[in-house]
């Protein structure tokens, strides 16, 4: 049972490790996307600056378009930042679960060792008790055989004594009769 728990814990730990790796990969991907988005924002900012210069020349429409694009990119960046924070949170949660599973597995192993020691001790006691029972049975069988022998001898002696008493009584009655 403890081995099954230990196996299950190892499987859970492997699963959590896979999840951790996946989360780390996802976090790295998010970080790359974040840098890309930051570069895009920087690029958009440069274009915005150009648009402002063009707006001075009559390109107010271009400025509005660029501001809209900047807001979209900032929104995407905020969204990616939130996803990155969630991934970090999930990573920490997975690491904590791995530590908990490792601790649980270690405790299960220690409990298994203690139980095995107790089982070994109880098996030694059982062997000792069986030996004592066998010795007691041998003594009881010996005593029973002695009892039967004494009982048989007693029965025989009782019959002999009764026969001698009858013989004595007959002899006395014969000697008293003449």
mmCIF file of N, CA and C in Angstrom, residues 119 172 174:
data_model
loop_
_atom_site.group_PDB
_atom_site.id
_atom_site.type_symbol
_atom_site.label_atom_id
_atom_site.label_comp_id
_atom_site.label_asym_id
_atom_site.label_seq_id
_atom_site.Cartn_x
_atom_site.Cartn_y
_atom_site.Cartn_z
ATOM 1 N N UNK A 119 6.369 -4.964 11.701
ATOM 2 C CA UNK A 119 5.944 -6.262 11.167
ATOM 3 C C UNK A 119 7.003 -7.313 11.473
ATOM 4 N N UNK A 172 -12.638 -64.963 54.863
ATOM 5 C CA UNK A 172 -13.064 -64.686 56.221
ATOM 6 C C UNK A 172 -14.408 -65.378 56.481
ATOM 7 N N UNK A 174 -15.466 -68.070 55.122
ATOM 8 C CA UNK A 174 -15.218 -69.500 55.189
ATOM 9 C C UNK A 174 -14.599 -69.857 56.536
#
